[in-house]
GROMACS .gro file of C-alpha atoms in nm:
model
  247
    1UNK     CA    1   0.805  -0.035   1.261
    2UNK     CA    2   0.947  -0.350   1.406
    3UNK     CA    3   0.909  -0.218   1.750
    4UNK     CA    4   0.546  -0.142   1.629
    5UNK     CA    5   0.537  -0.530   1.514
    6UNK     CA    6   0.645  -0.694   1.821
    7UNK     CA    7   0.480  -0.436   2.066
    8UNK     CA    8   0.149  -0.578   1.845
    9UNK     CA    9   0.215  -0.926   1.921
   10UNK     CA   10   0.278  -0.839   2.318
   11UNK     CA   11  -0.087  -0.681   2.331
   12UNK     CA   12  -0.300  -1.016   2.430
   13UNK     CA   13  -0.037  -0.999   2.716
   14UNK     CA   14  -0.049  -0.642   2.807
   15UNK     CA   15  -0.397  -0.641   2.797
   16UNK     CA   16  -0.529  -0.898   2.993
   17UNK     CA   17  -0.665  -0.881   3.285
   18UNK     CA   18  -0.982  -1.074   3.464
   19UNK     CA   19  -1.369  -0.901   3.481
   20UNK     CA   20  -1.211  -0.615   3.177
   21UNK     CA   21  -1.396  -0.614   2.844
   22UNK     CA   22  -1.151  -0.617   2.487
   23UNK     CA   23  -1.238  -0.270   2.415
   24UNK     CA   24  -0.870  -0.151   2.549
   25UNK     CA   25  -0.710  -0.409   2.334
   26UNK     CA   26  -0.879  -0.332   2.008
   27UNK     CA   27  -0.809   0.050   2.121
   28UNK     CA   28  -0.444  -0.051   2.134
   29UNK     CA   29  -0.462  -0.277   1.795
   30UNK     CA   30  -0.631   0.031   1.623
   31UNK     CA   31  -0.359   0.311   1.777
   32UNK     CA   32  -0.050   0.092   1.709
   33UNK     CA   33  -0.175   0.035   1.327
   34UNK     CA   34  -0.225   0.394   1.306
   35UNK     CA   35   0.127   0.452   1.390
   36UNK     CA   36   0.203   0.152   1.131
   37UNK     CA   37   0.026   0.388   0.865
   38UNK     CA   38   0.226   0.738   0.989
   39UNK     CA   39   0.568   0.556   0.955
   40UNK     CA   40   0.479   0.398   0.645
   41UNK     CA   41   0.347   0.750   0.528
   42UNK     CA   42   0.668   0.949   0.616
   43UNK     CA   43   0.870   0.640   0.393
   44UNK     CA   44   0.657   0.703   0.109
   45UNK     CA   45   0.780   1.100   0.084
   46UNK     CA   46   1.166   0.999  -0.047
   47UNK     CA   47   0.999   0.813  -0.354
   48UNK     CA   48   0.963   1.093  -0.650
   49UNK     CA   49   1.072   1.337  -0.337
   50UNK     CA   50   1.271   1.694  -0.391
   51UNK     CA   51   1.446   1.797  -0.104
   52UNK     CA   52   1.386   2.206  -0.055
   53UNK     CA   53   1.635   2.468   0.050
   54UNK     CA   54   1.482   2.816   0.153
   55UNK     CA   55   1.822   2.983   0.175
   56UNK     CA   56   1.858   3.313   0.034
   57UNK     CA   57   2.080   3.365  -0.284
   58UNK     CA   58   2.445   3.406  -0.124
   59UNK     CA   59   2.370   3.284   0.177
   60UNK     CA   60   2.600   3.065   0.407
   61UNK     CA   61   2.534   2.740   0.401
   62UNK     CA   62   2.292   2.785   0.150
   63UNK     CA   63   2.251   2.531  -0.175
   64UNK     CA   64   1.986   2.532  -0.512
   65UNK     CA   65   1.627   2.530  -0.397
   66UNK     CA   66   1.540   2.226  -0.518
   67UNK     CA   67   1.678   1.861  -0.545
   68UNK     CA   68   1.567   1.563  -0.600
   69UNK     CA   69   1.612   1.284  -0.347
   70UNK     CA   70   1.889   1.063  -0.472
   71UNK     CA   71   1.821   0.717  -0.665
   72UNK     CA   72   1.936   0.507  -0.390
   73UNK     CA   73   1.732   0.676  -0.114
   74UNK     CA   74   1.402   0.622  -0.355
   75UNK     CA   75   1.484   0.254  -0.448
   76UNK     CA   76   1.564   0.196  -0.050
   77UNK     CA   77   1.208   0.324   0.045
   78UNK     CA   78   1.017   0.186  -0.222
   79UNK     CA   79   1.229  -0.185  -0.152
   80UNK     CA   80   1.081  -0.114   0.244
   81UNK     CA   81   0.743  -0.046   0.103
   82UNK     CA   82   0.746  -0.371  -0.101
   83UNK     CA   83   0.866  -0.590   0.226
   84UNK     CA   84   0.664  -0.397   0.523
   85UNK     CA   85   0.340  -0.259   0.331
   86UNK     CA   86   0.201  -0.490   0.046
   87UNK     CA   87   0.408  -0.807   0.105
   88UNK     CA   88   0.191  -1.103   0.138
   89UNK     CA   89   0.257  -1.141   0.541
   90UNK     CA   90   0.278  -0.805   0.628
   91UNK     CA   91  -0.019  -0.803   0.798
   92UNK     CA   92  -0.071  -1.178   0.861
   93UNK     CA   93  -0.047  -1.128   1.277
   94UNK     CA   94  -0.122  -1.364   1.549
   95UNK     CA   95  -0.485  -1.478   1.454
   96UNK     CA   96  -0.500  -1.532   1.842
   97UNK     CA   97  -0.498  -1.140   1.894
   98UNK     CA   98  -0.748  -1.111   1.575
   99UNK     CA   99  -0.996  -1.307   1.691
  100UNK     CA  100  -1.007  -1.115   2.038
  101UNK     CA  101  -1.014  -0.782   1.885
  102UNK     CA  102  -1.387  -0.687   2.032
  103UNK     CA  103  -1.568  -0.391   2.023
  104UNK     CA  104  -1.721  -0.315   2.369
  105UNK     CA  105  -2.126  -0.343   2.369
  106UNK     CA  106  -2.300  -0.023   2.555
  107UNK     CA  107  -2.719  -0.007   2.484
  108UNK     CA  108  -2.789  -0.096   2.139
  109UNK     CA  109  -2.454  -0.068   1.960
  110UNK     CA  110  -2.374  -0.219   1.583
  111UNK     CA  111  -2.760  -0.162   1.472
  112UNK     CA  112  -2.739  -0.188   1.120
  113UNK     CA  113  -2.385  -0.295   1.145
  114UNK     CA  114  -2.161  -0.598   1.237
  115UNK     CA  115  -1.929  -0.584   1.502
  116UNK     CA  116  -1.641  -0.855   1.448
  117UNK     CA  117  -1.328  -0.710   1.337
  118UNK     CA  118  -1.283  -0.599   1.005
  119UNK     CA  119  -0.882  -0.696   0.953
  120UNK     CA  120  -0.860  -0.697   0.526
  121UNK     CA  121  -0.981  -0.389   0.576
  122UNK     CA  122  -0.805  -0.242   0.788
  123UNK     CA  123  -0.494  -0.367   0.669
  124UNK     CA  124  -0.597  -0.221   0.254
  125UNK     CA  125  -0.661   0.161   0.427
  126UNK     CA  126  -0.358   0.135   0.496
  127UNK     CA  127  -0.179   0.011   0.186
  128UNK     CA  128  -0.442   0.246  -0.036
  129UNK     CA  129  -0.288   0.538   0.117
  130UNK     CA  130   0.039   0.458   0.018
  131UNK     CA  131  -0.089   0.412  -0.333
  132UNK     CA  132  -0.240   0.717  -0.336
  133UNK     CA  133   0.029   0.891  -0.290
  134UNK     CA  134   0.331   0.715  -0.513
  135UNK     CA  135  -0.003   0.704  -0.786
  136UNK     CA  136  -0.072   1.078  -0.701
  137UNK     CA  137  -0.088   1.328  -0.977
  138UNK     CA  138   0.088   1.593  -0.813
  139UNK     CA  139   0.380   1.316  -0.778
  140UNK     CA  140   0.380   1.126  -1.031
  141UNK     CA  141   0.440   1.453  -1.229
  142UNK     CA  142   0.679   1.585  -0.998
  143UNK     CA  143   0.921   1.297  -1.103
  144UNK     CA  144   0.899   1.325  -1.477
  145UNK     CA  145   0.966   1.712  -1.429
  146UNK     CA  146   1.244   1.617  -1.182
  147UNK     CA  147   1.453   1.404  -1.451
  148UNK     CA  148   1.519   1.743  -1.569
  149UNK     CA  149   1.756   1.873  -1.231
  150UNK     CA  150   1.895   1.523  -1.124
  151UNK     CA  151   1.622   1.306  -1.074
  152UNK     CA  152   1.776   0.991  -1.158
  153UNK     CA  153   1.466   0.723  -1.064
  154UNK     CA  154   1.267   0.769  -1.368
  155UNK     CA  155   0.848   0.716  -1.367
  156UNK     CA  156   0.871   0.391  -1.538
  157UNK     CA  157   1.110   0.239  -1.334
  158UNK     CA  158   0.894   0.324  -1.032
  159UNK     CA  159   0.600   0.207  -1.219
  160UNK     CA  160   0.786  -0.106  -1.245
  161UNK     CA  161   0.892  -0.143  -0.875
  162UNK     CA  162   0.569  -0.076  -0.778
  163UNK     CA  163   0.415  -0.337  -0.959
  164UNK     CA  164   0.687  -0.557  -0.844
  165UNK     CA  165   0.592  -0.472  -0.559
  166UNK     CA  166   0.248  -0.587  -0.579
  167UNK     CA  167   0.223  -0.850  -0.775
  168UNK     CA  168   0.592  -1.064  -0.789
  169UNK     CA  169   0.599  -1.200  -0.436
  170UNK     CA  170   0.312  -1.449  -0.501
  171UNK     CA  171   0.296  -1.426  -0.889
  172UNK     CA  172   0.345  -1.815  -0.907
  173UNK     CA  173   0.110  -1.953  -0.649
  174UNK     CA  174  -0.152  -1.872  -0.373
  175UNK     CA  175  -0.266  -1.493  -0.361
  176UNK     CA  176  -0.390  -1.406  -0.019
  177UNK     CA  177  -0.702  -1.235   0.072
  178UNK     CA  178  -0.434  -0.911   0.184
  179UNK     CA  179  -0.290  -0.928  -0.139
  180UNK     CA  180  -0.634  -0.944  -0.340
  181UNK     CA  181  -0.760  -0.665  -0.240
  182UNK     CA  182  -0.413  -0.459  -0.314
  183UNK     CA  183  -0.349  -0.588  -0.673
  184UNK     CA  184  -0.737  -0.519  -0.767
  185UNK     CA  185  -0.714  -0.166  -0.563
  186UNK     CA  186  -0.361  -0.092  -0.819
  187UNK     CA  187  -0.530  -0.227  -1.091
  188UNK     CA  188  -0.879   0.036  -1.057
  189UNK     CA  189  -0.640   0.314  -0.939
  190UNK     CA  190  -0.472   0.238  -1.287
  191UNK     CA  191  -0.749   0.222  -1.487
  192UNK     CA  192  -0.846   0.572  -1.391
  193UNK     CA  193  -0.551   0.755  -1.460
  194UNK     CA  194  -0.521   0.572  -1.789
  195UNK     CA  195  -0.889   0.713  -1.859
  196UNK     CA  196  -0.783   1.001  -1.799
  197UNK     CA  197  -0.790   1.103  -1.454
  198UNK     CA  198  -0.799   1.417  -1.352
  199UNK     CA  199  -0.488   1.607  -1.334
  200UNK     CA  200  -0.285   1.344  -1.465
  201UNK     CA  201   0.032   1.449  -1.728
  202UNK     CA  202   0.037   1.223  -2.072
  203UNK     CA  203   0.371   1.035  -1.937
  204UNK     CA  204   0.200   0.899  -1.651
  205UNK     CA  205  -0.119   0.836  -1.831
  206UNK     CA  206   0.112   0.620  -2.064
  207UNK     CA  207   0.257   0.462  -1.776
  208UNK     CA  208  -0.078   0.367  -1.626
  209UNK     CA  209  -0.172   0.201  -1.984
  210UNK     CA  210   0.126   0.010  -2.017
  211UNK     CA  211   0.145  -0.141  -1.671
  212UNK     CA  212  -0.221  -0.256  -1.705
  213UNK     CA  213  -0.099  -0.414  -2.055
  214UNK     CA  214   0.171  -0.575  -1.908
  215UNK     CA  215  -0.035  -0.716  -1.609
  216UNK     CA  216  -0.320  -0.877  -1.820
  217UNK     CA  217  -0.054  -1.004  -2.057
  218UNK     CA  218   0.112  -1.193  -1.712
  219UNK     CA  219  -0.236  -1.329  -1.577
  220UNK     CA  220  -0.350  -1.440  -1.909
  221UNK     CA  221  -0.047  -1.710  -1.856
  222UNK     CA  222  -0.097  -1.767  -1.474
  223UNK     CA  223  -0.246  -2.155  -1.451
  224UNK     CA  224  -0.188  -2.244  -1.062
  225UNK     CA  225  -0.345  -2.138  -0.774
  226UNK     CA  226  -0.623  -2.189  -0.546
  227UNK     CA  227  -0.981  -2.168  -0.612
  228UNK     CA  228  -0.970  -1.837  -0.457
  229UNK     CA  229  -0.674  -1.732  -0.654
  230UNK     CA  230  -0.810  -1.785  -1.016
  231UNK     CA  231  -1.133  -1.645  -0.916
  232UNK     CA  232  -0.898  -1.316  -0.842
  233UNK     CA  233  -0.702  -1.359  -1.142
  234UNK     CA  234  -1.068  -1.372  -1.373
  235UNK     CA  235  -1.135  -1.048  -1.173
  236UNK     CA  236  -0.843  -0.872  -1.233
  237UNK     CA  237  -0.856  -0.972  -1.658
  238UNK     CA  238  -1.198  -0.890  -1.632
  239UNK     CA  239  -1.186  -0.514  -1.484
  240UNK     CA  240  -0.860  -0.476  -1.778
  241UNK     CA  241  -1.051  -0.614  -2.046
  242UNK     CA  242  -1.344  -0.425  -1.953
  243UNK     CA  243  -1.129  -0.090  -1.887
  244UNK     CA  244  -0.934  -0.103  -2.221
  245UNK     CA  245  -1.248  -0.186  -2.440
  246UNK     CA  246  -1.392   0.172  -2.313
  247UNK     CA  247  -1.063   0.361  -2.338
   0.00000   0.00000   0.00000
C-alpha cells in the first residue's frame, strides 16, 4: 500500500505527455485504487478470522481444524485499517492529480450524467466494503462463536476499535467531507442490524444498539467545529434519534 501511495502521486508524471487526452491517467488513478481496495480487503480477513487446517485425523503435520487468528494479529489489522482506510487523510491526495482526473469525450458521452471526477465517492466504495465485511453477519457471528476455541478479541472490543476507528481521529474538531460520509455510512449500517437485520445473532444486534447509544451520547456534547461539521453532527443525532424512536 505505500508503494500504491507514492506510485499514485508519480502518475501526473508518468502520464504526461503533449497532444494525449487524461483518459490513461484516470485509467491508472482508477486501477491503482482498485488495488488500494484488494490489499485493504485481504487485511480485513485476520479481524474475527479462523485459520483452517484440512489435515486428516493423524496426519503429519496436521493440527485442529479450526483456529482463530490470534489477538495481536486482529488488533494489528484493525490498527492498519484505522490509519490507511478511514483515517481522515487517507485519501486526501495531491488535488493537482484530482483535478486532472478526466474522462475522455467520444460522440455524445455523460448524457444524463456529469463527467468531473467523483473522488468522496470513490474513496467511501472503498471504505463501505471494508465495513461490510468486519459489520457482516456471517462474521460478526463467527467471532462470538469463536470465543468459545481461543478467540481472544471479543465482538465488543472490535465494536469498540471500530468505532475508534471512525470517529476518534477528528472527534474534537473539523470532520472532513471523507470522514462524513464514513461515520454516517457506520452509523445506517448500525441502525440496520440493530433493527434487526437479517441474519444477524442477538450479541451483535446488542452490539449495534449500544455503539449507536454511545455515539449519540458523544455528539450530543460535541460544541466545535465548522459549519460543515455541526451540520454532520445534527445528521448523525438525527438518523439515531430517528432510528431508536422506531426500534
Amino acid at each position: 500500500l505505500r508503494l500504491l501511495d507514492e506510485t499514485i502521486l508519480e502518475l501526473l508524471e508518468q502520464y504526461s505527455a503533449e497532444g494525449d487526452s487524461y483518459q490513461e491517467l484516470y485509467n491508472a488513478f482508477l486501477m491503482l485504487t482498485a488495488e488500494i481496495a484488494n490489499q485493504s480487503t485481504a487485511v480485513s480477513r485476520y479481524v474475527g478470522g479462523v485459520e483452517i487446517n484440512r489435515a486428516l485425523q493423524g496426519q503429519a503435520g496436521g493440527s485442529a481444524p479450526y483456529t482463530a487468528v490470534s489477538r495481536d494479529e486482529q488488533r494489528r489489522a484493525m490498527d492498519f485499517l484505522a490509519r490507511r482506510v478511514f483515517a481522515p487523510d487517507a485519501f486526501e491526495s495531491s488535488g493537482e492529480l484530482y483535478r486532472h482526473l478526466q474522462i475522455q469525450r467520444r460522440g455524445f458521452d455523460f448524457m444524463g450524467t456529469t463527467e468531473d471526477p467523483k473522488i468522496h465517492a470513490r474513496a467511501l466504495t472503498i471504505q463501505t466494503g471494508i465495513l461490510a465485511h468486519l459489520l457482516n453477519p456471517v462474521v460478526m457471528t463467527r467471532i462470538t462463536d469463536s470465543g468459545l476455541y481461543g478467540n481472544e478479541y471479543p465482538l465488543d472490543e472490535v465494536m469498540k476499535d471500530l468505532d475508534r476507528a471512525v470517529f476518534e481521529a477528528d472527534e474534537a474538531g473539523r470532520v472532513n467531507a471523507f470522514r462524513q460520509g464514513l461515520q454516517l455510512e457506520f452509523v445506517n449500517r448500525l441502525i440496520g442490524i440493530a433493527n434487526g437485520g437479517a441474519g444477524y445473532d442477538h450479541p451483535s444486534q446488542s452490539q449495534a444498539l449500544y455503539q449507536l447509544q454511545q455515539i449519540r451520547a458523544r455528539f450530543d456534547q460535541r460544541q466545535s467545529g465548522d459549519p460543515a461539521t455541526r451540520a454532520h453532527v445534527a445528521a448523525v443525532i438525527f438518523a439515531i434519534d430517528k432510528a431508536l424512536d422506531t426500534a
